[in-house]
XYZ file of C-alpha atoms in Angstrom:
461
model
C 62.637 97.839 137.729
C 61.156 100.541 140.069
C 59.417 98.800 142.900
C 55.434 99.367 143.378
C 55.907 102.224 146.496
C 58.133 104.401 144.152
C 55.393 104.248 141.279
C 52.852 104.090 143.860
C 54.805 107.941 144.997
C 54.810 109.058 141.473
C 51.406 108.499 140.897
C 50.542 110.354 143.946
C 52.726 113.592 142.366
C 51.722 113.871 138.856
C 48.463 111.243 138.986
C 47.710 107.756 137.379
C 46.964 109.170 133.926
C 50.574 110.994 133.965
C 52.168 107.954 134.718
C 53.637 106.038 131.612
C 55.327 101.763 132.450
C 53.220 99.417 129.710
C 56.051 98.211 126.835
C 54.225 100.537 124.215
C 54.868 104.019 125.991
C 58.690 103.125 126.916
C 60.191 101.749 124.072
C 58.455 105.246 122.626
C 60.993 106.898 125.511
C 63.255 105.154 125.272
C 65.310 106.848 121.646
C 66.436 110.442 120.497
C 66.989 110.783 116.908
C 70.010 109.028 117.353
C 70.498 105.307 116.949
C 70.834 104.613 120.327
C 67.968 103.177 122.744
C 67.772 101.979 126.502
C 64.798 101.711 128.170
C 63.491 102.897 131.106
C 61.715 101.887 134.123
C 59.087 104.615 134.075
C 57.470 107.449 132.234
C 55.986 110.814 133.951
C 54.570 113.752 132.518
C 54.094 116.135 135.431
C 52.613 119.660 134.916
C 53.943 122.620 137.416
C 57.373 122.877 138.918
C 55.879 121.575 142.448
C 55.403 118.487 141.153
C 59.045 118.613 139.611
C 60.955 118.933 142.943
C 58.383 116.567 144.596
C 59.820 113.731 142.353
C 63.631 115.145 142.160
C 63.056 114.555 145.964
C 61.647 111.148 145.824
C 64.761 110.164 143.404
C 67.159 111.795 145.238
C 66.554 110.143 148.035
C 66.529 106.463 146.678
C 69.232 107.215 143.432
C 67.007 106.982 141.126
C 68.140 108.139 137.824
C 65.771 111.045 136.136
C 65.981 112.167 131.815
C 64.456 115.193 131.400
C 63.148 114.796 128.108
C 61.313 117.592 125.653
C 60.558 116.973 122.006
C 63.397 114.154 121.716
C 64.906 115.408 118.734
C 68.639 115.325 120.207
C 71.411 114.232 117.705
C 73.813 112.944 120.188
C 71.544 110.567 122.630
C 71.269 113.151 125.030
C 68.007 112.184 125.689
C 68.802 108.584 125.772
C 67.659 107.164 129.528
C 70.810 105.031 129.451
C 70.826 104.001 133.159
C 66.895 103.082 133.288
C 65.237 105.330 136.183
C 62.596 108.125 135.155
C 61.942 109.849 131.926
C 60.821 112.571 132.677
C 58.340 114.111 130.024
C 57.724 117.756 129.862
C 55.152 117.905 127.336
C 52.584 119.440 129.338
C 54.380 122.334 130.567
C 53.812 123.673 127.142
C 52.541 127.684 128.065
C 53.868 130.835 127.096
C 53.012 132.321 130.245
C 54.070 136.211 128.883
C 55.317 138.504 126.308
C 56.305 141.693 127.378
C 55.976 144.823 124.707
C 57.203 147.360 127.095
C 60.583 145.338 127.434
C 60.947 143.244 124.710
C 61.179 139.670 126.683
C 59.191 136.265 126.913
C 58.221 133.965 129.766
C 57.854 130.581 128.783
C 57.194 126.851 130.244
C 59.952 124.258 128.668
C 57.732 122.160 126.464
C 56.720 125.052 124.654
C 57.049 123.862 120.702
C 60.283 126.563 119.411
C 58.557 126.682 116.257
C 54.769 128.271 118.043
C 57.145 130.564 120.490
C 58.366 132.492 116.856
C 54.810 132.276 115.715
C 53.175 133.832 118.846
C 56.152 136.203 119.430
C 56.636 137.057 115.844
C 52.785 138.539 116.103
C 53.577 141.111 118.490
C 56.390 142.284 115.773
C 59.183 140.681 118.018
C 61.448 138.357 116.938
C 63.476 135.366 118.652
C 66.070 134.705 116.558
C 67.146 130.896 117.331
C 65.477 128.579 114.240
C 67.147 125.026 115.201
C 66.268 122.956 112.136
C 63.972 120.616 114.259
C 62.140 123.833 114.898
C 59.046 122.560 114.878
C 58.595 119.636 116.553
C 61.603 120.831 119.365
C 60.535 122.361 122.737
C 62.512 125.713 124.161
C 63.757 123.708 127.401
C 65.140 121.590 125.637
C 66.768 124.413 123.577
C 67.896 125.717 126.007
C 69.232 122.166 127.751
C 71.604 121.703 124.447
C 72.467 125.644 123.575
C 70.445 124.629 120.257
C 71.360 126.677 117.383
C 70.046 126.845 113.631
C 71.021 128.553 110.680
C 70.201 132.144 112.082
C 73.114 132.005 114.198
C 75.606 133.280 112.320
C 74.372 136.836 112.782
C 71.819 136.231 115.515
C 73.995 133.235 117.889
C 72.810 130.920 119.836
C 70.008 130.374 122.307
C 72.303 130.578 125.251
C 72.626 134.682 124.420
C 69.024 134.963 124.517
C 68.442 133.549 128.186
C 67.889 136.381 130.685
C 66.458 134.169 133.796
C 65.605 130.791 134.231
C 63.603 128.825 137.175
C 65.381 125.662 137.589
C 64.532 121.912 139.803
C 67.659 120.948 141.256
C 68.543 116.975 141.730
C 67.396 117.078 145.344
C 64.664 119.347 144.574
C 65.307 122.855 145.075
C 63.697 125.406 142.908
C 66.506 127.968 141.677
C 65.540 131.170 140.169
C 68.147 133.071 138.361
C 68.317 136.244 136.295
C 65.069 137.862 135.514
C 63.871 141.051 132.728
C 66.942 142.815 133.451
C 69.055 143.212 130.357
C 72.116 143.812 132.151
C 73.147 141.538 135.083
C 76.167 140.652 136.357
C 75.359 139.693 140.113
C 77.249 136.548 141.248
C 78.290 133.572 139.125
C 76.437 133.330 135.865
C 74.374 130.508 136.459
C 72.030 131.314 133.616
C 75.055 130.132 131.849
C 76.041 127.372 133.678
C 72.670 125.397 133.026
C 72.409 126.818 129.154
C 73.811 123.588 127.518
C 74.590 121.840 130.813
C 72.159 118.899 128.367
C 70.104 117.653 131.052
C 72.756 117.003 134.202
C 72.345 120.052 135.730
C 68.694 120.491 136.947
C 65.746 120.956 135.368
C 64.385 124.073 133.752
C 60.279 124.691 134.343
C 60.726 128.072 133.401
C 62.070 130.482 131.181
C 62.530 134.380 130.484
C 63.885 135.173 126.740
C 65.560 138.201 125.370
C 63.480 139.180 121.911
C 64.016 142.091 119.327
C 62.480 144.038 117.236
C 61.294 141.988 114.000
C 63.694 142.483 111.356
C 61.478 145.133 108.682
C 62.952 143.316 105.561
C 64.716 140.382 103.947
C 65.864 138.697 100.972
C 67.411 135.229 100.057
C 70.214 134.025 97.276
C 71.368 131.082 96.145
C 74.889 131.238 94.400
C 75.293 127.746 92.267
C 78.982 126.332 92.238
C 80.553 124.287 89.930
C 83.454 123.501 92.373
C 82.407 123.099 96.607
C 85.906 124.789 97.255
C 84.796 128.114 95.706
C 81.588 128.279 97.264
C 83.836 127.332 100.743
C 86.008 129.941 99.974
C 83.205 132.224 99.565
C 81.930 132.088 102.877
C 85.374 134.051 104.617
C 84.783 136.103 101.199
C 81.901 137.589 102.597
C 82.466 137.883 106.187
C 85.705 140.092 105.240
C 83.409 142.483 103.247
C 81.884 142.666 106.860
C 79.068 141.479 105.445
C 76.810 139.264 108.685
C 74.161 137.550 106.528
C 71.093 136.166 108.870
C 72.296 133.167 107.108
C 74.914 131.389 104.820
C 73.642 127.805 104.769
C 76.188 125.552 101.914
C 74.771 122.582 100.362
C 76.912 120.279 98.383
C 75.857 118.182 95.454
C 75.082 115.237 97.548
C 72.868 117.050 99.606
C 71.018 118.908 96.562
C 70.443 115.896 94.746
C 68.870 113.755 97.787
C 66.906 117.016 98.084
C 65.405 116.971 94.833
C 64.439 113.400 94.845
C 62.318 113.605 97.965
C 61.103 117.707 97.887
C 62.026 118.983 94.682
C 62.586 122.998 94.776
C 64.776 123.527 91.964
C 68.245 122.958 92.814
C 70.955 121.928 90.377
C 71.970 118.446 90.254
C 75.435 119.181 88.297
C 76.601 121.884 90.539
C 79.204 120.726 93.122
C 77.968 123.606 95.605
C 75.853 125.906 96.935
C 75.270 128.715 99.027
C 71.768 129.806 100.413
C 72.450 133.152 102.095
C 69.866 135.397 103.716
C 70.548 139.217 105.062
C 67.417 141.643 106.699
C 67.367 144.278 108.033
C 65.558 148.104 107.135
C 64.933 147.751 103.260
C 67.708 149.459 102.095
C 70.163 147.805 104.016
C 68.671 144.561 102.824
C 68.705 146.305 98.860
C 72.765 147.418 99.713
C 74.110 144.114 101.087
C 72.142 141.729 98.685
C 74.029 143.734 95.568
C 77.782 143.158 97.217
C 76.635 139.946 98.340
C 75.652 139.041 94.813
C 79.480 140.485 92.979
C 82.091 139.091 96.118
C 79.753 135.665 94.560
C 80.434 135.998 91.047
C 83.840 137.017 91.820
C 84.704 133.970 93.627
C 83.821 131.694 90.988
C 80.174 131.711 91.310
C 78.105 130.177 87.987
C 74.957 131.326 88.537
C 73.617 133.864 91.586
C 69.106 133.957 92.062
C 67.585 136.229 93.917
C 64.373 134.849 95.050
C 61.487 136.872 93.759
C 59.858 136.818 96.460
C 58.431 135.744 99.901
C 57.028 132.493 98.276
C 60.564 131.828 96.524
C 62.102 132.421 99.499
C 60.043 130.045 101.139
C 59.989 127.355 98.966
C 64.278 127.028 98.799
C 64.218 127.036 103.102
C 61.854 124.408 102.306
C 64.330 122.417 100.624
C 66.991 123.136 102.616
C 65.536 121.878 105.654
C 64.204 118.551 104.059
C 67.853 117.400 103.586
C 68.025 115.311 106.987
C 64.689 113.761 105.471
C 66.128 113.232 102.824
C 69.327 111.503 103.512
C 67.442 109.183 106.065
C 64.871 107.802 102.785
C 68.223 106.669 101.660
C 70.276 105.116 104.628
C 69.556 102.998 107.406
C 71.203 105.285 109.725
C 72.095 108.718 109.473
C 75.114 109.722 111.350
C 75.075 113.475 111.745
C 77.891 115.715 113.197
C 78.387 119.009 113.939
C 82.150 119.792 113.878
C 82.923 122.982 113.624
C 85.228 125.636 113.055
C 86.961 128.765 112.674
C 85.211 130.449 109.442
C 88.435 130.905 107.573
C 89.421 127.363 107.882
C 85.306 126.182 106.441
C 87.259 125.260 102.591
C 90.081 123.085 104.870
C 87.714 121.325 106.682
C 85.234 120.627 103.750
C 88.859 118.928 102.299
C 88.790 116.981 105.032
C 85.733 115.795 104.880
C 85.926 115.038 101.170
C 89.258 113.395 101.498
C 87.876 111.014 104.442
C 84.719 110.101 102.575
C 87.000 108.468 100.045
C 89.367 107.152 101.916
C 86.690 104.821 104.272
C 84.570 104.863 101.003
C 81.422 106.048 102.642
C 78.520 108.264 101.653
C 79.121 111.779 103.178
C 76.885 114.126 102.146
C 77.604 117.381 103.810
C 76.085 121.255 104.712
C 76.130 123.410 106.943
C 75.680 126.476 108.515
C 78.975 127.811 107.367
C 78.893 131.599 108.239
C 79.645 130.461 111.581
C 81.846 127.827 110.722
C 79.024 124.587 111.893
C 79.160 121.976 109.684
C 76.676 118.514 109.331
C 78.753 116.016 107.688
C 76.165 114.128 107.864
C 77.673 110.008 106.955
C 74.880 107.867 105.115
C 75.208 104.057 106.663
C 73.496 101.688 104.622
C 74.123 97.841 106.590
C 74.734 96.439 110.123
C 77.753 94.694 108.346
C 80.724 95.031 110.644
C 83.353 96.002 108.225
C 81.257 99.138 107.540
C 80.633 99.761 111.215
C 84.341 99.968 111.510
C 85.308 101.976 108.825
C 82.080 104.010 109.950
C 83.379 104.755 113.875
C 87.268 105.330 111.363
C 86.421 108.584 109.976
C 83.961 109.641 112.563
C 86.961 109.958 114.352
C 88.742 111.691 111.559
C 86.681 114.625 110.747
C 86.212 115.438 114.615
C 90.402 115.014 114.661
C 90.775 116.892 112.228
C 87.983 119.670 113.440
C 90.002 120.582 116.446
C 93.515 120.444 114.185
C 92.614 123.428 112.588
C 91.325 125.071 116.020
C 87.856 124.247 116.091
C 85.502 122.020 118.350
C 83.504 119.148 118.719
C 80.025 120.056 118.756
C 78.424 123.935 117.723
C 74.592 122.840 118.354
C 74.235 119.099 119.151
C 75.763 118.725 121.958
C 78.472 116.605 123.649
C 75.782 113.262 125.155
C 76.640 110.021 124.625
C 78.219 109.941 121.123
C 80.969 112.338 121.481
C 81.865 111.466 124.977
C 85.198 110.261 123.836
C 86.548 112.971 122.153
C 86.072 115.229 125.348
C 89.528 114.714 126.419
C 91.059 115.641 122.476
C 89.271 119.303 122.884
C 89.854 119.716 126.895
C 92.851 119.264 129.155
C 92.648 117.650 132.147
C 92.492 120.647 134.441
C 89.064 121.672 132.558
C 87.317 117.834 132.342
C 88.192 118.428 136.486
C 86.845 121.526 137.071
C 83.207 119.903 134.673
C 83.250 117.024 136.832
C 83.835 118.846 140.205
C 80.568 121.217 139.335
C 78.384 118.160 138.034
C 79.606 116.335 142.132
C 78.665 119.323 143.562
C 75.649 120.234 142.008
C 74.423 116.434 141.813
C 76.154 114.340 144.567
C 74.393 111.287 143.603
C 74.960 111.904 140.215
C 71.455 110.808 139.275
C 70.171 113.614 136.820
C 70.864 112.215 133.936
C 73.822 110.347 134.148
C 76.107 108.395 131.868
C 76.225 111.445 129.756
C 78.746 114.107 128.908
C 81.837 112.411 130.762
C 82.272 108.329 130.052
C 80.981 106.673 132.900
C 82.898 105.820 135.579
C 84.724 109.643 135.482
């Protein structure tokens, strides 16, 4: 519990109407998209950088934990205030400051909703590719902090690939500006890459300048259906081998399609073991050429049927179904634990088989989908009860999934971050020298450990 003087100082900085202390308000900021929760002591909602700098100076002087929060859609517990303290809600900083059509850049505040940003730049004929599944709720600041990805990552990369400049408030309240509008910038250490994906542990992002690209002239969507899930997984590497890099290359297993059809029917078959949802974009001629090649590869790899969406409306319907997958799963379980183990693309068939084996071994339902074009798998464990025996099986299954991904040359996270959920696996992926360097960076930037404490590293490390 913070003392009254601290609360009075926070009120002085952001105004009484932007300081929240009732139990009802605090509960709303105590959780994210994981089952983990913890109450903060207070929530503040600043509207400008100067207010954030003043809050951080106050927090640093009094050793108060601060957790920055965007849309609260995090899937690794990164925005849960496990040490209490201040939750800094950034939804009021929601302005797109500039769309520069000469330099193909856009500058925005952290609280802009990702999908709204897409729509704004596309009105100018420009394109911002990162498209996390939560894009209708997630915010740009959270996307940068988590280095979010999405289905289009296979061709266009992730959030950090589009950040040209940042304004960041440090844990002691200093305002840092790095980068700008230049495409090339190799002066000094690459602090943009350091902040992108730092999960709110090194600074609070207050302004972002993004690189944009021209909006593709055309795009087309293909749905390929397979009687064997293994054939669908093998097709992924088959397409890449032909030097075709689709915009998206998504795998869904039979259980995922069953759940989607019971929630928002879009016509996915219930008797196919697997399906690939593939989109290509570019010039009209190049799209037509690539779609023919993709169709042929799917057929020769065992697809029983390949459907090309007739128009934009049909393509949108298919993608609406795919994007509803998590909601469909949530309706059928007490909890859904969405993991994002990632492997090299050539190892997709291996990790799919491993997930199936682990699900059978632990008698769990694990519908699997993923951005398989970049090896980013999403096994979703449906937890049906709080029964201790079931939870033990769930924990053991998650351990084995990450062990398998690392043994195949993969990584713990392709886009969800480490947060709380994957801390215990960090020394499986990194050796002690690598972890010590990360801890040294955190200690140098935030010596009092007030900014999002308890994340990435286990407590006490």
